[in-house]
Short mmCIF file of C-alpha atoms and ligand atoms in Angstrom, two decimals:
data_model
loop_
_atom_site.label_atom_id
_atom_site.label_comp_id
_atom_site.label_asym_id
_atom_site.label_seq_id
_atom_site.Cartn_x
_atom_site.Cartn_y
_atom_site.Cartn_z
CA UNK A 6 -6.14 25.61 9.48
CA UNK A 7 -6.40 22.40 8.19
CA UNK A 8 -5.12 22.81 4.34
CA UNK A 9 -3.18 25.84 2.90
CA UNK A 10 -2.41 25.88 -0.71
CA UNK A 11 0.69 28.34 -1.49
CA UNK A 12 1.45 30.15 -4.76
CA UNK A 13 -1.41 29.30 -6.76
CA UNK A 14 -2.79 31.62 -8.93
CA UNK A 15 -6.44 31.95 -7.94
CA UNK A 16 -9.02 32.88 -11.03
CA UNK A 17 -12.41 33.75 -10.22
CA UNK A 18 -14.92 35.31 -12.21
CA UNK A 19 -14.10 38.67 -12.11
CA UNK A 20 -10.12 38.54 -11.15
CA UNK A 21 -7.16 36.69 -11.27
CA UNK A 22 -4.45 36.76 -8.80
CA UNK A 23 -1.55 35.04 -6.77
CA UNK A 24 -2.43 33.81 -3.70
CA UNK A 25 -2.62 31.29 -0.58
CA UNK A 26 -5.81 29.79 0.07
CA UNK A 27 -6.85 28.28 3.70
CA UNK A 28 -9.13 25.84 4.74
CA UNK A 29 -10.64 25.38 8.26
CA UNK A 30 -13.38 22.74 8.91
CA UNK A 31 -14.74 22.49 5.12
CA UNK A 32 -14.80 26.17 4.23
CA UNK A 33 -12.07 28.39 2.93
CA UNK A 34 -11.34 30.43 5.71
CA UNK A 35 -8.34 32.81 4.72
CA UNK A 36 -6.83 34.29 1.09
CA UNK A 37 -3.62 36.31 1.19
CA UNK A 38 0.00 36.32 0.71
CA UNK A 39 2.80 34.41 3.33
CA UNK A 40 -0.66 32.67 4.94
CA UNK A 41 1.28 31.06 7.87
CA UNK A 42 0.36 27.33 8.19
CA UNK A 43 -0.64 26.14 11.63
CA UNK A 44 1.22 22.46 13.00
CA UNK A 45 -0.81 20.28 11.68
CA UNK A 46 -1.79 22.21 8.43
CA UNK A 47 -1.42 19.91 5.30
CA UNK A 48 0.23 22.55 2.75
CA UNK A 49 -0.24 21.83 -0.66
CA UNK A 50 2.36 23.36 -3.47
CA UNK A 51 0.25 25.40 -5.84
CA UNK A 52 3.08 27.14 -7.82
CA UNK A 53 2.67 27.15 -11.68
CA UNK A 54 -1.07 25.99 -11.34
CA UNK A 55 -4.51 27.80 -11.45
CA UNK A 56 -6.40 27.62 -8.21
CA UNK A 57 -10.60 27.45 -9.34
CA UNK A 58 -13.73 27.15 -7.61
CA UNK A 59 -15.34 23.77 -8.46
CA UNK A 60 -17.35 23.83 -11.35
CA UNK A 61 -21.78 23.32 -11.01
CA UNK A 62 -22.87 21.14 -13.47
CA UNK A 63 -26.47 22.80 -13.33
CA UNK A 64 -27.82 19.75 -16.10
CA UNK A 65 -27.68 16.03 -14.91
CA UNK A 66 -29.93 13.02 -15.63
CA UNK A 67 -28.47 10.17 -13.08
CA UNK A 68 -30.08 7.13 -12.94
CA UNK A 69 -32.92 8.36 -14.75
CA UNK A 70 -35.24 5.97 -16.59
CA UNK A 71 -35.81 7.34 -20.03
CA UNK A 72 -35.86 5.76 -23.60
CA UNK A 73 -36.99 2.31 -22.11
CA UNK A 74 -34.32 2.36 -19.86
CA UNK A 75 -32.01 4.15 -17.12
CA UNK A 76 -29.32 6.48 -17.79
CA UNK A 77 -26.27 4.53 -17.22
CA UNK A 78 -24.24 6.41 -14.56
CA UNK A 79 -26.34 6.39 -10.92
CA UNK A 80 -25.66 8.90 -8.41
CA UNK A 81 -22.56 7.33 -7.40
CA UNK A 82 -20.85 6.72 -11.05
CA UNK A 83 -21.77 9.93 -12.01
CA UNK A 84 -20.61 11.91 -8.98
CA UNK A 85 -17.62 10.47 -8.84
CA UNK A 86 -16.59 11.55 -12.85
CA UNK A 87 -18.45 15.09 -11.98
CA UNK A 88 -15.20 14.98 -9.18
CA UNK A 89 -12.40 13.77 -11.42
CA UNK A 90 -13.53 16.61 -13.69
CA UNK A 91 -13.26 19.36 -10.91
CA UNK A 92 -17.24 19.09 -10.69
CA UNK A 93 -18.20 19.48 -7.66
CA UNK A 94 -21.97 20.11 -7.28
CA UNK A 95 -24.11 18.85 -9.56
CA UNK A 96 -27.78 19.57 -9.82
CA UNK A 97 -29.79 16.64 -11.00
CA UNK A 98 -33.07 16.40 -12.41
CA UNK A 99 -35.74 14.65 -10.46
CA UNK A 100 -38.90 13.87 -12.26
CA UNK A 101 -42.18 13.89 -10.69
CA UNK A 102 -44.77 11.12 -10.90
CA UNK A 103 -47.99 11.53 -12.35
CA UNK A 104 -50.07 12.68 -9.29
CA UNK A 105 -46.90 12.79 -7.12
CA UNK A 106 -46.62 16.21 -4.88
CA UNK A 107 -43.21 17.43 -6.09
CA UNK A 108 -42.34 17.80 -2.43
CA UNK A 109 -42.66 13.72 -2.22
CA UNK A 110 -40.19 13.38 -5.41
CA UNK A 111 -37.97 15.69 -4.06
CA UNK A 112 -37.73 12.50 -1.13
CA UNK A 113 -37.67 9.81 -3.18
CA UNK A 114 -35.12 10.61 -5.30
CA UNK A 115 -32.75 11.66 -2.28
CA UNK A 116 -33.17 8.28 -0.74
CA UNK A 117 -31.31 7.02 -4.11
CA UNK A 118 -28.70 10.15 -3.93
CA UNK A 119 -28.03 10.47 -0.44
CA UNK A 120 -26.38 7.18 0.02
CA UNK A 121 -24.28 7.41 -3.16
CA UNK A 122 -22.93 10.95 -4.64
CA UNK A 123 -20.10 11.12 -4.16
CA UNK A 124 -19.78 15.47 -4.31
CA UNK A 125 -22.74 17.87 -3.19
CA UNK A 126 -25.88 18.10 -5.12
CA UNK A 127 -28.97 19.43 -5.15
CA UNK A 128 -32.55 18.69 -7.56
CA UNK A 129 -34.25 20.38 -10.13
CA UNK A 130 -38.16 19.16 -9.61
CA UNK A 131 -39.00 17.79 -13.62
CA UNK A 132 -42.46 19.61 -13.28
CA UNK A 133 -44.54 16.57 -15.38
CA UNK A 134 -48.09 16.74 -13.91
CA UNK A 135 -48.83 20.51 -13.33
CA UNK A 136 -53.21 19.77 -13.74
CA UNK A 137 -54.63 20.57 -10.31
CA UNK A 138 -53.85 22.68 -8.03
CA UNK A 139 -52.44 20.42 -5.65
CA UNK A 140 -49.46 19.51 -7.52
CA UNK A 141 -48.67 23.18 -8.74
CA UNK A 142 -49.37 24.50 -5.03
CA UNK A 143 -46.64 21.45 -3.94
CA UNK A 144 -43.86 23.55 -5.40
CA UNK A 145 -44.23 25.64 -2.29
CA UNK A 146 -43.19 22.67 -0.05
CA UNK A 147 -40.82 21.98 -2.60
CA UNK A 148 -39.26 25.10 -2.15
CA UNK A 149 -39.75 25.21 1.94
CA UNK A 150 -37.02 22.67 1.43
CA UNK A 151 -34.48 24.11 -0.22
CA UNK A 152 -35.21 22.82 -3.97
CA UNK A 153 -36.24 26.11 -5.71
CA UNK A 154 -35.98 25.84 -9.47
CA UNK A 155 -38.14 23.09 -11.56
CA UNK A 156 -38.28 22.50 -15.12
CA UNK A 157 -40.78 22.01 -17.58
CA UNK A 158 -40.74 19.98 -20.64
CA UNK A 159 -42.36 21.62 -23.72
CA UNK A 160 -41.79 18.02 -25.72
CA UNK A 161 -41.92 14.26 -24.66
CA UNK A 162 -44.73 12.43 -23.72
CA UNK A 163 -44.60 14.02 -19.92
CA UNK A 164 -44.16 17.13 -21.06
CA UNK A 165 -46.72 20.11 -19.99
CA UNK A 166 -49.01 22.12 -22.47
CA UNK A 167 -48.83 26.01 -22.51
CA UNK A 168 -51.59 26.33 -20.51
CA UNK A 169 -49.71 24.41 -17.36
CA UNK A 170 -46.32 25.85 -18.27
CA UNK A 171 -48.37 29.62 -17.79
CA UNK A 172 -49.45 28.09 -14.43
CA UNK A 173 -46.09 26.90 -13.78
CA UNK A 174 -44.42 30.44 -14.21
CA UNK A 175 -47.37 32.45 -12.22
CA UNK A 176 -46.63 30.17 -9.45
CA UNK A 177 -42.42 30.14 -9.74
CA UNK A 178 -43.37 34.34 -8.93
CA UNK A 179 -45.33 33.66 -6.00
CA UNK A 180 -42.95 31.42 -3.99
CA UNK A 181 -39.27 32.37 -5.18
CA UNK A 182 -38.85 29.52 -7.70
CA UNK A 183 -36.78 29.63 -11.06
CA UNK A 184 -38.65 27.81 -14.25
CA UNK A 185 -36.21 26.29 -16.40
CA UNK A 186 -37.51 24.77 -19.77
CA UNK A 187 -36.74 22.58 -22.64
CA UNK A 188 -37.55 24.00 -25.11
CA UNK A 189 -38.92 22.30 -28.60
CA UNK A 190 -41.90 22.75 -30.56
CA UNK A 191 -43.64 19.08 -29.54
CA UNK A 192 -46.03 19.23 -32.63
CA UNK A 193 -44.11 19.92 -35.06
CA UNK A 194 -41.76 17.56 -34.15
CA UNK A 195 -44.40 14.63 -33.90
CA UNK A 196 -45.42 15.65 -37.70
CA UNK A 197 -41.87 15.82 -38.71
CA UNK A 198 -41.07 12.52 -37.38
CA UNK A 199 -44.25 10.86 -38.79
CA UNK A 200 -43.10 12.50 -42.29
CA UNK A 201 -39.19 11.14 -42.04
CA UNK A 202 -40.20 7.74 -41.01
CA UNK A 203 -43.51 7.34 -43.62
CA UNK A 204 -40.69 7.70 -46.08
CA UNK A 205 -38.57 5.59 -44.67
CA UNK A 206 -35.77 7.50 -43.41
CA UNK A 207 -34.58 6.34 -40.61
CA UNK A 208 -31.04 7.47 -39.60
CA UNK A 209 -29.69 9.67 -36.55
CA UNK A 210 -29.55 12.16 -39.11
CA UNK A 211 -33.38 12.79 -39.14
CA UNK A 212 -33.50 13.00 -35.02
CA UNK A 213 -31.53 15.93 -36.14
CA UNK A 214 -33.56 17.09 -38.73
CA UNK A 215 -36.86 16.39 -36.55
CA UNK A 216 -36.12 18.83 -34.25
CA UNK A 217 -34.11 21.70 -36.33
CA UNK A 218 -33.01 25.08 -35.56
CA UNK A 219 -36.47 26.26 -36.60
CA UNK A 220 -38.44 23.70 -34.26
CA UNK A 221 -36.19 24.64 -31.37
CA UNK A 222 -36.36 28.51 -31.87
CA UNK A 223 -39.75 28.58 -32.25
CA UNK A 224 -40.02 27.19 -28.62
CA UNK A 225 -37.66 29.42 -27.16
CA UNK A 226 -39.51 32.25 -28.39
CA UNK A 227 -42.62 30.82 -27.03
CA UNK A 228 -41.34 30.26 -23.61
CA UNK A 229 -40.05 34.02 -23.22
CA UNK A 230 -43.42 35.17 -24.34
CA UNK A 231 -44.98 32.81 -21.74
CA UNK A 232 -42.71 33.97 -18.94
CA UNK A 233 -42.96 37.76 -19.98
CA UNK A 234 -47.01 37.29 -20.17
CA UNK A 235 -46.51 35.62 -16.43
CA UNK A 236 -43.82 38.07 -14.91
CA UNK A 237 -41.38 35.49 -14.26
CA UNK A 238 -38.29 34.67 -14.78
CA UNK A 239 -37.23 32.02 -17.44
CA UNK A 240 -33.88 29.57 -17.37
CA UNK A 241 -33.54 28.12 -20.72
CA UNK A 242 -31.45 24.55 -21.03
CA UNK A 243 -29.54 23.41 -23.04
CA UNK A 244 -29.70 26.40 -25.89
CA UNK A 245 -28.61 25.24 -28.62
CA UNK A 246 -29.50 27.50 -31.87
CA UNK A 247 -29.00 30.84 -33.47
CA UNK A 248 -32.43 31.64 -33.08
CA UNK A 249 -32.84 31.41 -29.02
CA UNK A 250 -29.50 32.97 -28.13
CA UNK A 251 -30.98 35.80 -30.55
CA UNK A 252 -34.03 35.54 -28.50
CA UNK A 253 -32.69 35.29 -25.22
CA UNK A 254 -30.44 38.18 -25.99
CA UNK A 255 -33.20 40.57 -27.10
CA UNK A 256 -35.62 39.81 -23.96
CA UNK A 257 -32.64 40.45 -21.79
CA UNK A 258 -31.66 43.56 -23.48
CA UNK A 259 -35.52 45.03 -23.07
CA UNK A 260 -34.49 44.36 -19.34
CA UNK A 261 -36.68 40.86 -18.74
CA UNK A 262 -34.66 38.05 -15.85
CA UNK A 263 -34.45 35.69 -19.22
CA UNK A 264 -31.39 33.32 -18.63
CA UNK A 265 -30.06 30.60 -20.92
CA UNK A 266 -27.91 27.17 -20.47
CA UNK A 267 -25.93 26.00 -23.15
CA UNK A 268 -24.33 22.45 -22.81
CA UNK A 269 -20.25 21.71 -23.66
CA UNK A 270 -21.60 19.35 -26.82
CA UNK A 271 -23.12 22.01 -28.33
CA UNK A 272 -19.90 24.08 -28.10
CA UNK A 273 -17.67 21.40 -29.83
CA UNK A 274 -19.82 19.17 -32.31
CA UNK A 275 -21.79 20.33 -35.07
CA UNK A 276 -24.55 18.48 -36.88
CA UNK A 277 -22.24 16.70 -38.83
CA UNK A 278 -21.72 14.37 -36.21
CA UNK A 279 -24.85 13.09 -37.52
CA UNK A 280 -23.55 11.54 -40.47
CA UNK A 281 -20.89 9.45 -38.59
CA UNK A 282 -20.28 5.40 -38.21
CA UNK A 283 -21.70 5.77 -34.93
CA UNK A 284 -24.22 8.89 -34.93
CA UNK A 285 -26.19 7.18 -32.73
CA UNK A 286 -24.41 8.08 -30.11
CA UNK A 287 -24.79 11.78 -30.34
CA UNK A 288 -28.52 11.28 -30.33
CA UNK A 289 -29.45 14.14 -27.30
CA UNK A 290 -32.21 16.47 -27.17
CA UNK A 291 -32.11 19.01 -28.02
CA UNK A 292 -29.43 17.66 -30.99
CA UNK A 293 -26.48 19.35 -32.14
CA UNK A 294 -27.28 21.87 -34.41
CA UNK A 295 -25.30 23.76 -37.34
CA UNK A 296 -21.99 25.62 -37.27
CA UNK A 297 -24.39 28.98 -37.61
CA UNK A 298 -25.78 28.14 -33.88
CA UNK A 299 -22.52 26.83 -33.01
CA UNK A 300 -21.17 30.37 -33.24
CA UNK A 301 -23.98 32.21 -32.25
CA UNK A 302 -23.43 30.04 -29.18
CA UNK A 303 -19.85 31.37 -28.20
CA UNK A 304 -20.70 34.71 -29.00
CA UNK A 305 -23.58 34.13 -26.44
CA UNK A 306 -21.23 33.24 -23.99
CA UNK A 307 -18.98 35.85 -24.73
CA UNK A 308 -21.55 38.42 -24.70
CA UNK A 309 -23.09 37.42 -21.43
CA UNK A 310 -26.36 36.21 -23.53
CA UNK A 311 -25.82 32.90 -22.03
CA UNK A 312 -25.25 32.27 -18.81
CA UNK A 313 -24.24 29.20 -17.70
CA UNK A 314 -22.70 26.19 -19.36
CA UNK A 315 -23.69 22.91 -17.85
CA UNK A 316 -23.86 19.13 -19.49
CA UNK A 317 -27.04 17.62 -20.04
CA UNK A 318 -25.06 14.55 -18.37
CA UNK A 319 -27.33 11.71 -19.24
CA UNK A 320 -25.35 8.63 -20.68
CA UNK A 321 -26.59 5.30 -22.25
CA UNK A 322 -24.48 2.29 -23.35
CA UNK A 323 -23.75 1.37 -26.91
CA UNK A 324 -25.75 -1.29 -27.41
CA UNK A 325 -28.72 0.79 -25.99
CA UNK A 326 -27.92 3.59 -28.87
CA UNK A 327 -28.20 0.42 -31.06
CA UNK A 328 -31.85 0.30 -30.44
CA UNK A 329 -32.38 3.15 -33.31
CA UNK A 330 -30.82 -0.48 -35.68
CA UNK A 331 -32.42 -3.07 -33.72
CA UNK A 332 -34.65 -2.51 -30.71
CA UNK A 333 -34.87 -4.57 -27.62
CA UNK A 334 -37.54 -6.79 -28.92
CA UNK A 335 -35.35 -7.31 -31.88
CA UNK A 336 -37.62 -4.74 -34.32
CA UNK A 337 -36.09 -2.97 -36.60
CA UNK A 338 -35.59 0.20 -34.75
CA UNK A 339 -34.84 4.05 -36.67
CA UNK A 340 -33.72 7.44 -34.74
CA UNK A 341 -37.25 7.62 -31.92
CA UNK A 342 -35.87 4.35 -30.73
CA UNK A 343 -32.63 5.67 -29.61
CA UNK A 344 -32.35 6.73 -25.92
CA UNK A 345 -31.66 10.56 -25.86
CA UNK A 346 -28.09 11.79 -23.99
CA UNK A 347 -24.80 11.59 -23.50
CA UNK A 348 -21.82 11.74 -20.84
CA UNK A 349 -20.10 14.87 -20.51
CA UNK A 350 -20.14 15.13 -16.72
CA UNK A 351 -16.56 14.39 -16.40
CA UNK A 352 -15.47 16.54 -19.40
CA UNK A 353 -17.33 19.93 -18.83
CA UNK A 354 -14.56 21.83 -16.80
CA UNK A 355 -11.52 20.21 -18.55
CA UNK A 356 -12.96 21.18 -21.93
CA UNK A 357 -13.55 25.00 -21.30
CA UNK A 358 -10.80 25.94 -19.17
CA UNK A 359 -8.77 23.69 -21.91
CA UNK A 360 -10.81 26.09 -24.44
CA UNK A 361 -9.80 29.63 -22.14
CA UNK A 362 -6.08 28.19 -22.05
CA UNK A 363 -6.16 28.29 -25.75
CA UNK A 364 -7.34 31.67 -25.70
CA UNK A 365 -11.04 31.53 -27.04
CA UNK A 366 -12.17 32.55 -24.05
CA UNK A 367 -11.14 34.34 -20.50
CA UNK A 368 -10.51 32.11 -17.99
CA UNK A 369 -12.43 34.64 -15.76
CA UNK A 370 -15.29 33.39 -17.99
CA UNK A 371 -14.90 29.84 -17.86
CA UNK A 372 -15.04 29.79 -14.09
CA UNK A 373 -17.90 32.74 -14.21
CA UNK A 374 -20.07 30.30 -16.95
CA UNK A 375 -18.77 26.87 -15.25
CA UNK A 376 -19.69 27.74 -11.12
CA UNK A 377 -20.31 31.42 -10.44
CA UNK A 378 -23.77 31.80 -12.85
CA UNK A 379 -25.02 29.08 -11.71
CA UNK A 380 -24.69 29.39 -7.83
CA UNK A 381 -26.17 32.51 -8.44
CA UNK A 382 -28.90 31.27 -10.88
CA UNK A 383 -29.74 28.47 -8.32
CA UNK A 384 -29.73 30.20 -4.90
CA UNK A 385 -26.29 28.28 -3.99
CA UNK A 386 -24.01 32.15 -3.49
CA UNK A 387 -24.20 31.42 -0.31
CA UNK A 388 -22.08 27.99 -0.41
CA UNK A 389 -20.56 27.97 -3.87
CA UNK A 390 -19.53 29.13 -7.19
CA UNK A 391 -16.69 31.39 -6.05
CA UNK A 392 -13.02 31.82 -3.98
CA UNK A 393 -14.88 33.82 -0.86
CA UNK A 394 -13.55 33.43 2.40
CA UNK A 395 -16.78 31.58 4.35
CA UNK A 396 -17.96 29.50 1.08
CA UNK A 397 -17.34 25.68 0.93
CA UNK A 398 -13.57 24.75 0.37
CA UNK A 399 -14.59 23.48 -3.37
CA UNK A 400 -11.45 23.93 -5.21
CA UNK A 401 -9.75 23.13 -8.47
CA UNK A 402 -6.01 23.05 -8.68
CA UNK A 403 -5.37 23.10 -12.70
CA UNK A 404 -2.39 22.41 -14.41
CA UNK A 405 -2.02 24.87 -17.58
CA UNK A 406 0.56 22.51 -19.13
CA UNK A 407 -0.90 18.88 -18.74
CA UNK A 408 -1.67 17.71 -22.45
CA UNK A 409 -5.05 15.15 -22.27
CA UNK A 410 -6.87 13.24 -24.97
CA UNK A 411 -10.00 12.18 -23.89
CA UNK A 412 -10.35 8.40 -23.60
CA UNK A 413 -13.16 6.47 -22.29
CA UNK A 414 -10.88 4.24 -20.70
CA UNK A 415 -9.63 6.43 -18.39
CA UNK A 416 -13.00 8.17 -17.46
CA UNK A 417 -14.40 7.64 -13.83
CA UNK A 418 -18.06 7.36 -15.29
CA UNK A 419 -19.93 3.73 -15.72
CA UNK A 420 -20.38 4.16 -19.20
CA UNK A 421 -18.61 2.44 -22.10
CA UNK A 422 -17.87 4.92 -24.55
CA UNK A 423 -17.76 8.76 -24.84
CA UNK A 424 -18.39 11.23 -27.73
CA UNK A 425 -15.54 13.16 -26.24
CA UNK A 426 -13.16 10.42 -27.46
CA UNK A 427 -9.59 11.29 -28.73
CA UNK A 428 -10.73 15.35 -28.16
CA UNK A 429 -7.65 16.65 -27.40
CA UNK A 430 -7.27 18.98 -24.33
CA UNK A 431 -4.59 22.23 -23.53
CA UNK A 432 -4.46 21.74 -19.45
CA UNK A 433 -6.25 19.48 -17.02
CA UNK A 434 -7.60 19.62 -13.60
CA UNK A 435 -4.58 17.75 -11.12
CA UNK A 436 -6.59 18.17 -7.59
CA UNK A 437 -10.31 18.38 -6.48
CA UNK A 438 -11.47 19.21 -3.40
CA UNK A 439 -14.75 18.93 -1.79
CA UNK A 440 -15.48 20.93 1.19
CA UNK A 441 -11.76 20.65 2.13
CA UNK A 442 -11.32 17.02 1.59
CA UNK A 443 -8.99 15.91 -1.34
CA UNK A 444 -11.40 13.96 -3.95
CA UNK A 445 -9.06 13.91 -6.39
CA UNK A 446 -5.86 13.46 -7.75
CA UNK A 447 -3.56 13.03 -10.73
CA UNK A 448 -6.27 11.01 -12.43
CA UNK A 449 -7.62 8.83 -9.69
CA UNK A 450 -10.71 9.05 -7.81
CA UNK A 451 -10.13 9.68 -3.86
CA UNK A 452 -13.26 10.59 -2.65
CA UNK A 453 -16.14 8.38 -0.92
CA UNK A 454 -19.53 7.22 -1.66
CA UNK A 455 -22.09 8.79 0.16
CA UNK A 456 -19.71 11.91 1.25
CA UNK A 457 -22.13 14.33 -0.98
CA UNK A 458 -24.97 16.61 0.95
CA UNK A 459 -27.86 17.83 -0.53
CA UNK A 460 -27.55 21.84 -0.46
CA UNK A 461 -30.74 23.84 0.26
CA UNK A 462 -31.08 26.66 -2.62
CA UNK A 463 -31.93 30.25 -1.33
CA UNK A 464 -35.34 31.67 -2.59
CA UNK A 465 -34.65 33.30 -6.32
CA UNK A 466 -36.10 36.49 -7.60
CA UNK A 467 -34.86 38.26 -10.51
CA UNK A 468 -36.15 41.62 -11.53
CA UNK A 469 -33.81 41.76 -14.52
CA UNK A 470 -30.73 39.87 -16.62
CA UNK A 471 -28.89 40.30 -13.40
CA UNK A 472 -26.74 37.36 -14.29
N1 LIG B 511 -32.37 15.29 -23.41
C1 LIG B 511 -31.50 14.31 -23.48
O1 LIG B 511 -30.75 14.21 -24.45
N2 LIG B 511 -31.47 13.40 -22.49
C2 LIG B 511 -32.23 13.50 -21.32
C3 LIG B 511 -33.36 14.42 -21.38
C4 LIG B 511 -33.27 15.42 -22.44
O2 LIG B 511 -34.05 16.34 -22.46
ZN1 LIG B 512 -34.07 18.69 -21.60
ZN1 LIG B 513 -31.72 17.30 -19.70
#
């Protein structure tokens, strides 16, 4: 036994109880009362604290060129908040290259990864050339190495038609993949934008309006109908209106495997942020929509609509979000020009266990939304997302009491500000662990660069809203 924590009070998605927790070699190899420590055993006091499973951010873009640039944090920077928030897998999104077998970008965006995160991680393939058969039949090599779920992109330049997203799906049946999708209505959303900016308006708030509650629901409804005409099953991202949580909730209740993301920014912010000094650094896609979708959100999540929460982790620096004033080549620039995302990577956890310890939701949930769902979602069970005896030793020790306002400043990311600034948080993580070793502590990064493995996801087939 190398580590024993005592007296904790362990919360998994289903129950809550005092405990000890041991870990031998990595994995958590005993839970019970009076666990006797071993010589050598390093025992850690647990009393008064909650005792988690590391949250699964199942959303990041690290070191991702987009927008004319590259997402700010790489896999180091961004593995090493994703610890100091009690993340510890994250799943980020690797896209493919036109005529690139998704097998090959699977490879070459380890070789970036594998020397730097910091926690475990595994890919989502960014499906963005799905027009012969060769590059759909690739996702079978893809998933022959352990990288089973892919997205598809119903807007942006890369993104697939319906034709290719149908193909997609068939496929995801045949081999034991997951489709995930962003969903947006690409045309209208072109027309829109041509509209706004013909008339000259040019603000964040029109990124907003661009791609509205209506433009987004009309794409989520469109990719369940795709995935029901296919027989698959469908992971939507980042939900984030009334209309898809409506949609996702009917599909699942006629019995279809339709699952849905939401993201922690959609949970706190409304549109409004889109009037602010600095709106421009809200900019995401999907944006943050209105206090309606908002709630429909949490009820989602209370209702088991939505499954997972994750963060859309995808941060640029300010003066990057000032290319919607001025762009690079010193144009005047209006809300396209603005790189889409922000950093949350680091805040996910704290925010809804803070958001459970102020009673809006279970804690039971939080952990179920924040790691179980997705290990299950992404063929991970087997290593993560729970408090089993024989999973990875990735644990959480939380402090109910610790008082936090988000500050930039004391963030572990690369990035210089944070649209979580000055949110003020009810409990904090104190202690990460990764596989048994301490990554974290009391606000200061402990673990190493390079220390993350790439986990190989488990075949996934759904026959119904299982999770
Ligand atoms: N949305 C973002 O805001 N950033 C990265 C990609 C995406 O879909
Ligand atoms: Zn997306
Ligand atoms: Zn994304």
């Amino acid at each position: 036994m190398d580590l024993l924590i005592r007296d904790g009070k362990l919360v998994t998605a289903k129950t809550t109880f005092k405990a000890d927790i041991a870990v031998t070699n990595g994995k958590i190899s005993a839970i019970g009362t009076k666990l006797k420590p071993e010589r050598d055993t390093e025992i850690v006091d647990a009393k008064g604290k909650l005792v988690l499973p590391g949250a699964i951010d199942g959303h990041t873009h690290l070191a991702m060129p987009f927008g004319g640039t590259i997402s700010t944090d790489d896999y180091f920077a961004g593995t090493r908040a994703a610890a100091c928030g009690g993340t510890t897998t994250v799943f980020d999104f690797a896209l493919q290259g036109q005529g690139e077998k998704m097998d090959d970008t699977v490879k070459r965006r380890d070789a970036l990864a594998s020397v730097d995160a910091a926690v475990d991680y595994s890919f989502h393939i960014g499906v963005c050339d799905a027009t012969t058969d060769e590059m759909i039949n690739s996702m079978e090599d893809a998933v022959a190495m352990g990288i089973t779920s892919f997205k598809v992109f119903m807007v942006y330049d890369f993104g697939v038609d319906d034709g290719s997203f149908y193909k997609v799906l068939q496929k995801s049946t045949k081999i034991g993949a997951l489709v995930g999708v962003h969903a947006e209505n690409n045309d209208v959303n072109k027309v829109l934008v041509k509209q706004y900016l013909d008339e000259g308006k040019v603000e964040p708030w029109w990124h907003y309006m661009s791609k509205n509650e209506e433009v987004e629901g009309e794409a989520d409804v469109r990719a369940i109908n795709l995935a029901k005409m296919a027989g698959a099953s469908l992971y939507i991202v980042h939900l984030a209106d009334k209309e898809g949580v409506e949609a996702v909730a009917q599909a699942r209740r006629e019995g279809y495997p339709i699952f849905a993301e939401t993201c922690t920014q959609y949970l706190h912010f409304t549109n409004e942020v889109y009037k602010r000094e600095r709106a421009q650094d809200f900019v995401c896609s999907p944006p943050i929509k209105n206090k309606e979708s908002q709630d429909a959100i949490w009820n989602g999540i209370k209702n088991g609509s939505i499954s997972t929460l994750a963060t859309d982790h995808c941060p640029f620096t300010q003066s990057e979000k000032d290319w919607g004033i001025t762009q690079k080549d010193g144009s005047p620039g209006n809300f396209t020009t603005i790189p889409n995302g922000c950093a949350g990577i680091e805040n996910m956890y704290p925010y809804i266990l803070s958001m459970a310890n102020k009673g809006k939701i279970s804690f039971n949930k939080a952990v179920e939304i924040a790691s179980t769902n997705p290990a299950k979602l992404f063929g991970l069970n087997h290593r993560k997302g729970s408090l089993d005896v024989g999973l990875d030793a990735d644990i959480v020790i939380y402090d109910p009491q610790k008082r936090v306002t988000i500050a930039n400043d004391e963030m572990h990311g690369d990035t210089d500000h944070t649209i979580w600034e000055g949110v003020k948080l009810k409990g904090y993580p104190v202690a990460t662990y990764s596989r048994g070793r301490l990554v974290f502590k009391d606000g200061e990064f402990l673990g190493k660069r390079g220390d993350g493995q790439l986990l190989r996801c488990k075949k996934i087939e759904f026959n119904g809203p299982e999770v």
